[in-house]
mmCIF file of C-alpha atoms and ligand atoms in Angstrom:
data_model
loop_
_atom_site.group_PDB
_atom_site.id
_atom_site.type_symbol
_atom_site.label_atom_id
_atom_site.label_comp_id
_atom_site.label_asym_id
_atom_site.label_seq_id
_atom_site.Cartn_x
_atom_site.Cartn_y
_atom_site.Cartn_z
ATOM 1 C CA UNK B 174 68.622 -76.265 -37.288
ATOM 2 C CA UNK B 175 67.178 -79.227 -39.133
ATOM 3 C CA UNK B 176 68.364 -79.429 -42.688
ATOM 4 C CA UNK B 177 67.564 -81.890 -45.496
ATOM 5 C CA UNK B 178 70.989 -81.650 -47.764
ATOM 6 C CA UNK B 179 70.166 -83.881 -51.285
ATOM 7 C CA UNK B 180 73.345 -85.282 -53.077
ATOM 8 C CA UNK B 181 73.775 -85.377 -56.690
ATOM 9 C CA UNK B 182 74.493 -88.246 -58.318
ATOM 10 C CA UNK B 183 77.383 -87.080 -60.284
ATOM 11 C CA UNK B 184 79.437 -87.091 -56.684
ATOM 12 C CA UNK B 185 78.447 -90.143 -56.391
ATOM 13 C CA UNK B 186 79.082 -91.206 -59.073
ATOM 14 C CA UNK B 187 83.090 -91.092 -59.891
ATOM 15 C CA UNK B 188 82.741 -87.200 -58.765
ATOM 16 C CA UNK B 189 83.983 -86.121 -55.326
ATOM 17 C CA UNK B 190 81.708 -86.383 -52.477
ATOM 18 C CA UNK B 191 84.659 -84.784 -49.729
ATOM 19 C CA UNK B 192 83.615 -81.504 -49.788
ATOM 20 C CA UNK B 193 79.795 -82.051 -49.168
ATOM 21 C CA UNK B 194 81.009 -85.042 -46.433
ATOM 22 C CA UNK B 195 83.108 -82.233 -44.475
ATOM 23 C CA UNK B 196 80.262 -80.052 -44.688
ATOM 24 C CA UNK B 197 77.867 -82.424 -43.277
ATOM 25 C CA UNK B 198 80.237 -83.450 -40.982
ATOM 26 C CA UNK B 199 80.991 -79.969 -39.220
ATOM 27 C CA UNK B 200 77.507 -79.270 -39.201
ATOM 28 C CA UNK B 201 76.107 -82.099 -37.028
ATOM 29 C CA UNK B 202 79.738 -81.323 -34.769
ATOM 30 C CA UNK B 203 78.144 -77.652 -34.446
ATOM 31 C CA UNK B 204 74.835 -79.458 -33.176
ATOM 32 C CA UNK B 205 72.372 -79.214 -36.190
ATOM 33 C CA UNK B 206 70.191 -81.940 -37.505
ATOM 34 C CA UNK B 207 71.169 -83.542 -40.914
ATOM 35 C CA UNK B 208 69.445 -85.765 -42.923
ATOM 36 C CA UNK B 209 70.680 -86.657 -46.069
ATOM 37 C CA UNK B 210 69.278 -88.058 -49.425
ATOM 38 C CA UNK B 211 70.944 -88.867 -52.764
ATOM 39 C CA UNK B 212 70.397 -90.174 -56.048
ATOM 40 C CA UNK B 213 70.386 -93.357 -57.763
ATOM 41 C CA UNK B 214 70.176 -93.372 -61.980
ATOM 42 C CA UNK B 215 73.636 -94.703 -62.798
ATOM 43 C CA UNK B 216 73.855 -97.003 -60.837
ATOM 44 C CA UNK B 217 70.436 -98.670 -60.261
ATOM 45 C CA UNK B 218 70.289 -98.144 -64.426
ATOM 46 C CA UNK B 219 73.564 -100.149 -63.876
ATOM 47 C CA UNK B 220 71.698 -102.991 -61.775
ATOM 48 C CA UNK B 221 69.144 -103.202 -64.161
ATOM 49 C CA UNK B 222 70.964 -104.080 -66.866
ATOM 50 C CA UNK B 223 72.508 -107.383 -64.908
ATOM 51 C CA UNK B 224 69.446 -108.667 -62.749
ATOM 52 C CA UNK B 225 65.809 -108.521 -64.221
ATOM 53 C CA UNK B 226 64.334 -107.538 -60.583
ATOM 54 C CA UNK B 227 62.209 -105.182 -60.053
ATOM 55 C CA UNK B 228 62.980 -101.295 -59.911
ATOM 56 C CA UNK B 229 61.964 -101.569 -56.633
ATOM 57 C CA UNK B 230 64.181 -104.226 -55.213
ATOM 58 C CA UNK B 231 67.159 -102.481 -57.439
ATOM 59 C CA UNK B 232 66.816 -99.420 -55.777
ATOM 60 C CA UNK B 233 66.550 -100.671 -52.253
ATOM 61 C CA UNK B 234 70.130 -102.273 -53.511
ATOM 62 C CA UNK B 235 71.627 -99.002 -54.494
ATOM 63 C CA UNK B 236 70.007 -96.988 -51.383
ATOM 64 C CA UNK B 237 72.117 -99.581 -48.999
ATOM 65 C CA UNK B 238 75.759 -99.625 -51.211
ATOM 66 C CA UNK B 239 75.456 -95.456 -51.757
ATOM 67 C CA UNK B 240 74.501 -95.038 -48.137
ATOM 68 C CA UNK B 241 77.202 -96.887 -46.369
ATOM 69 C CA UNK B 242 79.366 -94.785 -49.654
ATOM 70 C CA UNK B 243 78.207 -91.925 -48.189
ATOM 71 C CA UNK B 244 78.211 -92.985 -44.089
ATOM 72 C CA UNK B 245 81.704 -94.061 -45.332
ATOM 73 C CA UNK B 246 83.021 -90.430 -46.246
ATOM 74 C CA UNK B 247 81.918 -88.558 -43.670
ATOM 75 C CA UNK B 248 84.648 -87.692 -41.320
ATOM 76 C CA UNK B 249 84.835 -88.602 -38.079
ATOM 77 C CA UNK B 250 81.095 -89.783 -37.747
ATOM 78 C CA UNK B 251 81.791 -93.384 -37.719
ATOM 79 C CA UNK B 252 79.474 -94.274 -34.998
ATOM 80 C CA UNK B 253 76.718 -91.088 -35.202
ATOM 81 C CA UNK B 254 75.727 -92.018 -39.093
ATOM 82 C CA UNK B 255 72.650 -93.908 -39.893
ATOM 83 C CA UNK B 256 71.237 -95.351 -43.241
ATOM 84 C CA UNK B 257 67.560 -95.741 -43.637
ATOM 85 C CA UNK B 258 65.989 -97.739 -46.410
ATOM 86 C CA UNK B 259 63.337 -95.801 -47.262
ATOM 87 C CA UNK B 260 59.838 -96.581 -49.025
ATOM 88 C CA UNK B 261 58.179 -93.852 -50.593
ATOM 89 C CA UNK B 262 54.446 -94.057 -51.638
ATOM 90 C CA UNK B 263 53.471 -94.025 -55.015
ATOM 91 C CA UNK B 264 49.903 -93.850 -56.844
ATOM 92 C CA UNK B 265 49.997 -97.193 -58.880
ATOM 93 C CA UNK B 266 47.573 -95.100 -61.228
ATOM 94 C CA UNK B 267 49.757 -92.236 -61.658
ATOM 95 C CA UNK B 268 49.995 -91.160 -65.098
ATOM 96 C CA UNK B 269 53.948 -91.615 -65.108
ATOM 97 C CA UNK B 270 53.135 -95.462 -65.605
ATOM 98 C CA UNK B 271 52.671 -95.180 -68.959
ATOM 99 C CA UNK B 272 55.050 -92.390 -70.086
ATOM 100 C CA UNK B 273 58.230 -93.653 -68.706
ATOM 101 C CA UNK B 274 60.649 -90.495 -68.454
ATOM 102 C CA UNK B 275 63.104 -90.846 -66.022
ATOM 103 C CA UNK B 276 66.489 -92.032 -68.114
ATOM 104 C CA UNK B 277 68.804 -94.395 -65.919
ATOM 105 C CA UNK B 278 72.257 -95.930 -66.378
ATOM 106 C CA UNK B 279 74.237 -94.653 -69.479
ATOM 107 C CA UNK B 280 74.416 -93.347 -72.619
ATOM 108 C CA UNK B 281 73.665 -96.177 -74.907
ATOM 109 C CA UNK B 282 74.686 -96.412 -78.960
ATOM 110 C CA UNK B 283 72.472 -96.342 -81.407
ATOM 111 C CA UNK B 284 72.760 -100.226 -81.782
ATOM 112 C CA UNK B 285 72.076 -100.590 -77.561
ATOM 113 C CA UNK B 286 69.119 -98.328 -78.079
ATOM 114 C CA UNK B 287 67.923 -100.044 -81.458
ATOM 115 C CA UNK B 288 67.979 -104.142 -79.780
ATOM 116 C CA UNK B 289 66.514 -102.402 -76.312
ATOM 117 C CA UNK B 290 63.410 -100.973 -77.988
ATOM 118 C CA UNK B 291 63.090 -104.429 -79.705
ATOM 119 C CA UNK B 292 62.672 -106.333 -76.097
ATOM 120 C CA UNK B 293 60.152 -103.624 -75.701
ATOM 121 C CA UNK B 294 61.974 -101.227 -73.040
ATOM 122 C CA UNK B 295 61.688 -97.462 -73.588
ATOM 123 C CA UNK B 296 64.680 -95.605 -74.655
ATOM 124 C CA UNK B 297 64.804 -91.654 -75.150
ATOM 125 C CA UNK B 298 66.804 -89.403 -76.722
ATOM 126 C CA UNK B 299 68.190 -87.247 -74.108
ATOM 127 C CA UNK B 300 70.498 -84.291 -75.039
ATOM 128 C CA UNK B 301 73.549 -86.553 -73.877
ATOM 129 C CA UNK B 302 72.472 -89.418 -76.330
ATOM 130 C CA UNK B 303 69.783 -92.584 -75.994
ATOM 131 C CA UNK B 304 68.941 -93.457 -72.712
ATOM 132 C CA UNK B 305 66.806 -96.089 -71.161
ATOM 133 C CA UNK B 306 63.849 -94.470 -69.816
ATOM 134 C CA UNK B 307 61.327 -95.491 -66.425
ATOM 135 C CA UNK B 308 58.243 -94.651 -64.984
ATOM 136 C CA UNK B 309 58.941 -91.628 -62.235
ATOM 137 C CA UNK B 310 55.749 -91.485 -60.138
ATOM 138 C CA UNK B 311 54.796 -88.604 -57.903
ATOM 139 C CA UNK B 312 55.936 -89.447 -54.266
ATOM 140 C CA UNK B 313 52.916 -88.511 -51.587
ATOM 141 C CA UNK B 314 54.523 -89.552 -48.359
ATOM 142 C CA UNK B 315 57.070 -91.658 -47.052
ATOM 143 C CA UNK B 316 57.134 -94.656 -44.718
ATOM 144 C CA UNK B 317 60.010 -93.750 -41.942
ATOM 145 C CA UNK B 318 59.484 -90.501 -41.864
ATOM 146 C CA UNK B 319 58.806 -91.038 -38.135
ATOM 147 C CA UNK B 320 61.679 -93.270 -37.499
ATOM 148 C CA UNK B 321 64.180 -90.473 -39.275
ATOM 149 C CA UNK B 322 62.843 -88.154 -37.208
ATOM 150 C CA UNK B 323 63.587 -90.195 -33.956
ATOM 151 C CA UNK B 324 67.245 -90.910 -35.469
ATOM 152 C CA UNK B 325 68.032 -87.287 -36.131
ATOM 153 C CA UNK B 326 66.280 -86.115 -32.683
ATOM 154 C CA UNK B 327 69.103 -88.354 -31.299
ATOM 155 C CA UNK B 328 72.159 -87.054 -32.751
ATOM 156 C CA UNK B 329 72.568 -89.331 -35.871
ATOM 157 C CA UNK B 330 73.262 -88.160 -39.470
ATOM 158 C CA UNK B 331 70.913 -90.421 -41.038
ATOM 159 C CA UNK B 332 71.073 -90.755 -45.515
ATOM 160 C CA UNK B 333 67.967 -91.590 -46.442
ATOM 161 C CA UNK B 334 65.164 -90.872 -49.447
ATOM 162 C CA UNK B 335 67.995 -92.549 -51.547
ATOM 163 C CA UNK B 336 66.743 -92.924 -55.483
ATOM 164 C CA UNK B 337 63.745 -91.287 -54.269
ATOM 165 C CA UNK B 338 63.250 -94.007 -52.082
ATOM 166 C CA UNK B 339 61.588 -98.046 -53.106
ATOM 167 C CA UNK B 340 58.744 -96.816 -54.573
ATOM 168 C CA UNK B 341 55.663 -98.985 -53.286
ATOM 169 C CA UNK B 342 51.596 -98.664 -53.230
ATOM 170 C CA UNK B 343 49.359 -99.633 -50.813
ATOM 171 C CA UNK B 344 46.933 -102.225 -52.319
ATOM 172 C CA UNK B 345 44.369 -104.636 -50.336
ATOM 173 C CA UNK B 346 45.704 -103.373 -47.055
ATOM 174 C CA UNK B 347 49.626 -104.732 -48.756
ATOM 175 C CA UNK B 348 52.854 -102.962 -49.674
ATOM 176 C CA UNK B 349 53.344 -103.655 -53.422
ATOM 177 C CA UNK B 350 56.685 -102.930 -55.274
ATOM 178 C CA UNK B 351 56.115 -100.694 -58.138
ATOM 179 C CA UNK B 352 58.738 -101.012 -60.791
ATOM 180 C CA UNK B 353 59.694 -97.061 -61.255
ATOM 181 C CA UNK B 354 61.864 -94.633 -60.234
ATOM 182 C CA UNK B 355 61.340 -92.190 -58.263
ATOM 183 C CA UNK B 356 63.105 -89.181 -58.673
ATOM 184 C CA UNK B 357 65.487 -87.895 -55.677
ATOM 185 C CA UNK B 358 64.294 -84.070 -55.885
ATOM 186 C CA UNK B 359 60.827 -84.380 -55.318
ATOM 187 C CA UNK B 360 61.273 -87.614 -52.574
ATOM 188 C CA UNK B 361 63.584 -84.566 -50.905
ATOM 189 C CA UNK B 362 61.148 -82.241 -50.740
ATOM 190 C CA UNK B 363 58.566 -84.829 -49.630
ATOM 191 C CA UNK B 364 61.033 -86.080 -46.453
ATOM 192 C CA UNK B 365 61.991 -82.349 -45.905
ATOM 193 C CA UNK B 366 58.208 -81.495 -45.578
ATOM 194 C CA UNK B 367 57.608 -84.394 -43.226
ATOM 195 C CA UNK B 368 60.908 -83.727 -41.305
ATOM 196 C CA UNK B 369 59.527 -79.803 -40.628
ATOM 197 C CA UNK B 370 62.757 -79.028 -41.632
ATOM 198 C CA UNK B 371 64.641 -75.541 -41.373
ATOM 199 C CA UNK B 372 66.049 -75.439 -44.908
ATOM 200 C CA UNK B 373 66.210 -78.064 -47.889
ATOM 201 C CA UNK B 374 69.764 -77.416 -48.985
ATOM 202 C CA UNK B 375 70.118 -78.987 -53.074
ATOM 203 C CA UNK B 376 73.454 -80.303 -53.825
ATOM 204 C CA UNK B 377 74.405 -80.905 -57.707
ATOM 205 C CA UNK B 378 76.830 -79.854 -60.363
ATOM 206 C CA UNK B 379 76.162 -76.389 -61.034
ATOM 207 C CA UNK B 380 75.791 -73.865 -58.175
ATOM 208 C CA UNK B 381 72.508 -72.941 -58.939
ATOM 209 C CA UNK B 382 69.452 -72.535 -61.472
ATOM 210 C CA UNK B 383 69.885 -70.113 -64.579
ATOM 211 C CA UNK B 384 67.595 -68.503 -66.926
ATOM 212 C CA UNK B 385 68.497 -68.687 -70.537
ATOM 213 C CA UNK B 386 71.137 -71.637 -69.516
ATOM 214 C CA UNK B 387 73.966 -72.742 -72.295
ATOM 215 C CA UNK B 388 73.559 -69.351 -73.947
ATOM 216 C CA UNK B 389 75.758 -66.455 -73.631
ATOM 217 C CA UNK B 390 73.526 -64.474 -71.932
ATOM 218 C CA UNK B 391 73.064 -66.911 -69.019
ATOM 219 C CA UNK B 392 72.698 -65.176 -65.662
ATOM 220 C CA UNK B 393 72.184 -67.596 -62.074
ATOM 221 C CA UNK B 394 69.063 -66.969 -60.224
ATOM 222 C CA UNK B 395 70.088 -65.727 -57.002
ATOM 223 C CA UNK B 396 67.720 -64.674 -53.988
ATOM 224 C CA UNK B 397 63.815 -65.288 -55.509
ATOM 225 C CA UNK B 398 60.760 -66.209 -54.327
ATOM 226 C CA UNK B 399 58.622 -69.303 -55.003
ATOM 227 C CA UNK B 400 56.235 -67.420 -56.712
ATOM 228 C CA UNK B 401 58.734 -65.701 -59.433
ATOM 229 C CA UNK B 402 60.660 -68.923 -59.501
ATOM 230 C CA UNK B 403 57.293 -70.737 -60.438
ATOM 231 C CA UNK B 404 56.783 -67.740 -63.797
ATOM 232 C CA UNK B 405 59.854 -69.198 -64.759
ATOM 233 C CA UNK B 406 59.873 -72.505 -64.083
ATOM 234 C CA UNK B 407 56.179 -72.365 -66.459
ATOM 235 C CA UNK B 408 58.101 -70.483 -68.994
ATOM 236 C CA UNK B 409 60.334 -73.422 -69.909
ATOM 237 C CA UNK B 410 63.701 -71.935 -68.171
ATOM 238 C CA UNK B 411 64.568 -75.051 -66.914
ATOM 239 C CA UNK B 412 65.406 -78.548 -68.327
ATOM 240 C CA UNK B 413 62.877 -81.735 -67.496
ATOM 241 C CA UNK B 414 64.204 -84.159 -65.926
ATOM 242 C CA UNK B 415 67.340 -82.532 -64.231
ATOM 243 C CA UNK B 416 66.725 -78.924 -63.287
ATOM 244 C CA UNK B 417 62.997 -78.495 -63.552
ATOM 245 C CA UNK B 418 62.557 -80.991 -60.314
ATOM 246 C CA UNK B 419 65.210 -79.538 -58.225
ATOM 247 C CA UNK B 420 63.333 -76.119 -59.068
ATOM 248 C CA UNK B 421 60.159 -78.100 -58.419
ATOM 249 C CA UNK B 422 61.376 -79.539 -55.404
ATOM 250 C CA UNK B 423 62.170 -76.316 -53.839
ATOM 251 C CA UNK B 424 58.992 -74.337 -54.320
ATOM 252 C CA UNK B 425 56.756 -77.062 -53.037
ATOM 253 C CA UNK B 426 59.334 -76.716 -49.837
ATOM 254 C CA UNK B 427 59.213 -73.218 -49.749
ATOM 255 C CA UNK B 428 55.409 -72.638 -49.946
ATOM 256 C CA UNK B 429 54.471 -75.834 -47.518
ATOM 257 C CA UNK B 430 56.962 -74.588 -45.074
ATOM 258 C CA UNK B 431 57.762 -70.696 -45.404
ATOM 259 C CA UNK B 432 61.324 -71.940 -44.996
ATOM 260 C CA UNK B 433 64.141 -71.275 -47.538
ATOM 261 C CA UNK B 434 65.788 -74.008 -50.220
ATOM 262 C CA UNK B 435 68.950 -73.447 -51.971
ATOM 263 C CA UNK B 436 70.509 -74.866 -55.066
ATOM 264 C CA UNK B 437 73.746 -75.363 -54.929
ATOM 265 C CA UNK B 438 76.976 -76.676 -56.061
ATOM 266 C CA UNK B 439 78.778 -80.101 -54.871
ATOM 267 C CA UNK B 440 81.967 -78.518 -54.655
ATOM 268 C CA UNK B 441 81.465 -75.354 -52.676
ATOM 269 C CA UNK B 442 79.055 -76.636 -50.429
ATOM 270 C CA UNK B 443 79.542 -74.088 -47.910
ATOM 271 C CA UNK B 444 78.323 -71.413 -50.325
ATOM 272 C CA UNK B 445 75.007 -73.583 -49.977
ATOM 273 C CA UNK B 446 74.941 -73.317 -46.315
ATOM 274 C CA UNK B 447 75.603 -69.327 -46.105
ATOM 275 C CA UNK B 448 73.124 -68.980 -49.182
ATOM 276 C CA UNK B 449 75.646 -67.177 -50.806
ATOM 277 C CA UNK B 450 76.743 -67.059 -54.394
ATOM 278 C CA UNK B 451 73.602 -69.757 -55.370
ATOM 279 C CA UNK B 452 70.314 -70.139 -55.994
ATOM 280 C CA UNK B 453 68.093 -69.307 -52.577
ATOM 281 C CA UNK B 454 64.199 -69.249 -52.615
ATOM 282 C CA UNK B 455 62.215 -67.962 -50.292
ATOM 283 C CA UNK B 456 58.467 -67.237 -49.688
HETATM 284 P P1 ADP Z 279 71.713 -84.365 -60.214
HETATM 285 O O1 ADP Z 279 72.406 -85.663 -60.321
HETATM 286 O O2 ADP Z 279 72.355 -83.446 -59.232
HETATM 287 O O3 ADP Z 279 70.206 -84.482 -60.003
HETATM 288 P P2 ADP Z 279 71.088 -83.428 -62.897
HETATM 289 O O4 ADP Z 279 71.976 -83.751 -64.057
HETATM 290 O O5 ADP Z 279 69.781 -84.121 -62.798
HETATM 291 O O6 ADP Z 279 71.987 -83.624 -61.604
HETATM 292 O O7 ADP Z 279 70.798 -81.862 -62.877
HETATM 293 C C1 ADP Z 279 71.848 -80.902 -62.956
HETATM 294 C C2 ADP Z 279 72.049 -80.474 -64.407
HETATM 295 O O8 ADP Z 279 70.954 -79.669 -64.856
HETATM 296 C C3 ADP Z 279 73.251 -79.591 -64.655
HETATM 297 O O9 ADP Z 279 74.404 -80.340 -64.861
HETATM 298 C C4 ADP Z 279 72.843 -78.785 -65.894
HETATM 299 O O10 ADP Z 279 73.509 -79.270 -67.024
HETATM 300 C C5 ADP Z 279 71.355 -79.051 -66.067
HETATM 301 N N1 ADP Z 279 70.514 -77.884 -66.290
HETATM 302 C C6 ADP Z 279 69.456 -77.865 -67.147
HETATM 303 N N2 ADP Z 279 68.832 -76.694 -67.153
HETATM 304 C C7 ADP Z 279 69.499 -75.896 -66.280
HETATM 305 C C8 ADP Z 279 69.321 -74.550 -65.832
HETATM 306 N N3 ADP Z 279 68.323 -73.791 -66.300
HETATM 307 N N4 ADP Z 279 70.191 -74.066 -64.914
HETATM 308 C C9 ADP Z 279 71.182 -74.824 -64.434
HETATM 309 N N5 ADP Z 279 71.414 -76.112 -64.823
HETATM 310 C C10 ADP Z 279 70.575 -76.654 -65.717
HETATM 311 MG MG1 MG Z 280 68.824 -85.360 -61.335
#
């Protein structure tokens, strides 16, 4: 089987990344194909607040320190792992240009916020606090899809799609940088479309999706289809900018490929893999 597992970035992000690693690990041992992509807003909202590059360039930075993070933990793969940096292709007309949305790096004080939005960067307030926001274009395609697929067809684990991949646009026959980021869900389901892969397995820190979430009467979404999961997904069930795209992410798999994507938790990552006990969507 060829499966496209996407990482959180809590684990990466002073959570623990173990389990997933081991699971990763005895899979490509049992023979399957695994690619694997992770997110990037800490720590590239980290970067940005040392070096004035672009988003671009940043995330490029965090795709190669995460991925040998990631190559790092994987046991007993030290010579069959692979990290890809990986440029995904953005519209530089998409409407996401001018509503930044995507909040990176930390929780900032009212003061941060107050002398940030006087330099004239966006800050939101997200349920956690004030937090810097950025342009998160639509992904259409990415650049090594090819080249994963060659690496995976010959026995490597290879991390790629990291941040959602260096967003750039194709303009006068050139690769521009765009300065956005893109966000890791929907570059998944993008490399797991291109990949043909078997299932798009979604990693993060709650082992699944739920309807009427942070109430008492919260229930998980187990087995569903894309089309029941899409009513709900339209009736406001799931959070922008953290759930909504994973949900997102694994209809647009689903439909395109008529195979099944789970939603699942970082630290039972086996209950992803035997689509047990989480979120699994089918056609
Ligand atoms: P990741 O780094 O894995 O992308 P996110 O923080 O973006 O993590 O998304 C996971 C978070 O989504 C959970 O921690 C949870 O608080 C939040 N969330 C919002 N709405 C829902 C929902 N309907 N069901 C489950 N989790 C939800
Ligand atoms: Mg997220």
């Amino acid at each position: 089987m060829r499966y496209v597992i996407a990482l959180g970035g809590n684990a990466l992000d002073g959570g623990n990344i173990a389990p997933a690693a081991k699971m990763i690990a005895r899979l490509h041992k049992a023979g399957h194909e695994v690619a694997v992509t992770h997110g990037n807003g800490p720590q590239v909202g980290e970067l940005a607040t040392i070096e004035s590059k672009s988003l671009a360039v940043l995330t490029a930075q965090t795709e190669a320190e995460i991925g040998l993070m990631i190559e790092n933990s994987i046991p007993g793969a030290m010579e069959s792992t692979a990290t890809v940096i990986t440029r995904s292709i953005v519209d530089p007309m998409d409407r996401a240009f001018r509503n930044p949305s995507k909040p990176i790096g930390k929780v900032l004080s009212t003061k941060e916020a107050d002398s940030l939005r006087k330099k004239g960067t966006s800050v939101a307030n997200t349920l956690n606090g004030p937090r810097r926001v950025v342009p998160s274009p639509i992904p259409a395609r990415v650049l090594e899809a090819s080249f994963i697929a060659a690496l995976l067809k010959s026995g490597y684990i290879v991390i790629c799609g990291g941040g959602g991949g260096v967003p750039v646009s194709v303009q006068g026959g050139a690769l521009r940088y765009q300065d956005a980021v893109i966000d890791k869900d929907r570059a998944s389901a993008v490399i797991a479309k291109e990949l043909k892969a078997d299932r798009l397995v979604i990693l993060t820190t709650v082992d699944g999706a739920y309807v009427n979430y942070g109430r008492k009467s919260q229930r998980k979404v187990k087995r569903i289809s894309s089309v029941e999961l899409g009513v709900m997904l339209d009736e406001g069930e799931f959070e922008e900018g953290s759930m909504a795209p994973k949900v997102e992410a694994c209809i647009d798999f689903v439909d395109s490929t008529g195979k099944p994507a789970v939603i699942g938790s970082l630290a039972k990552p086996e209950d992803a893999i035997r689509m047990s006990n989480v979120t699994v969507v089918t056609v």
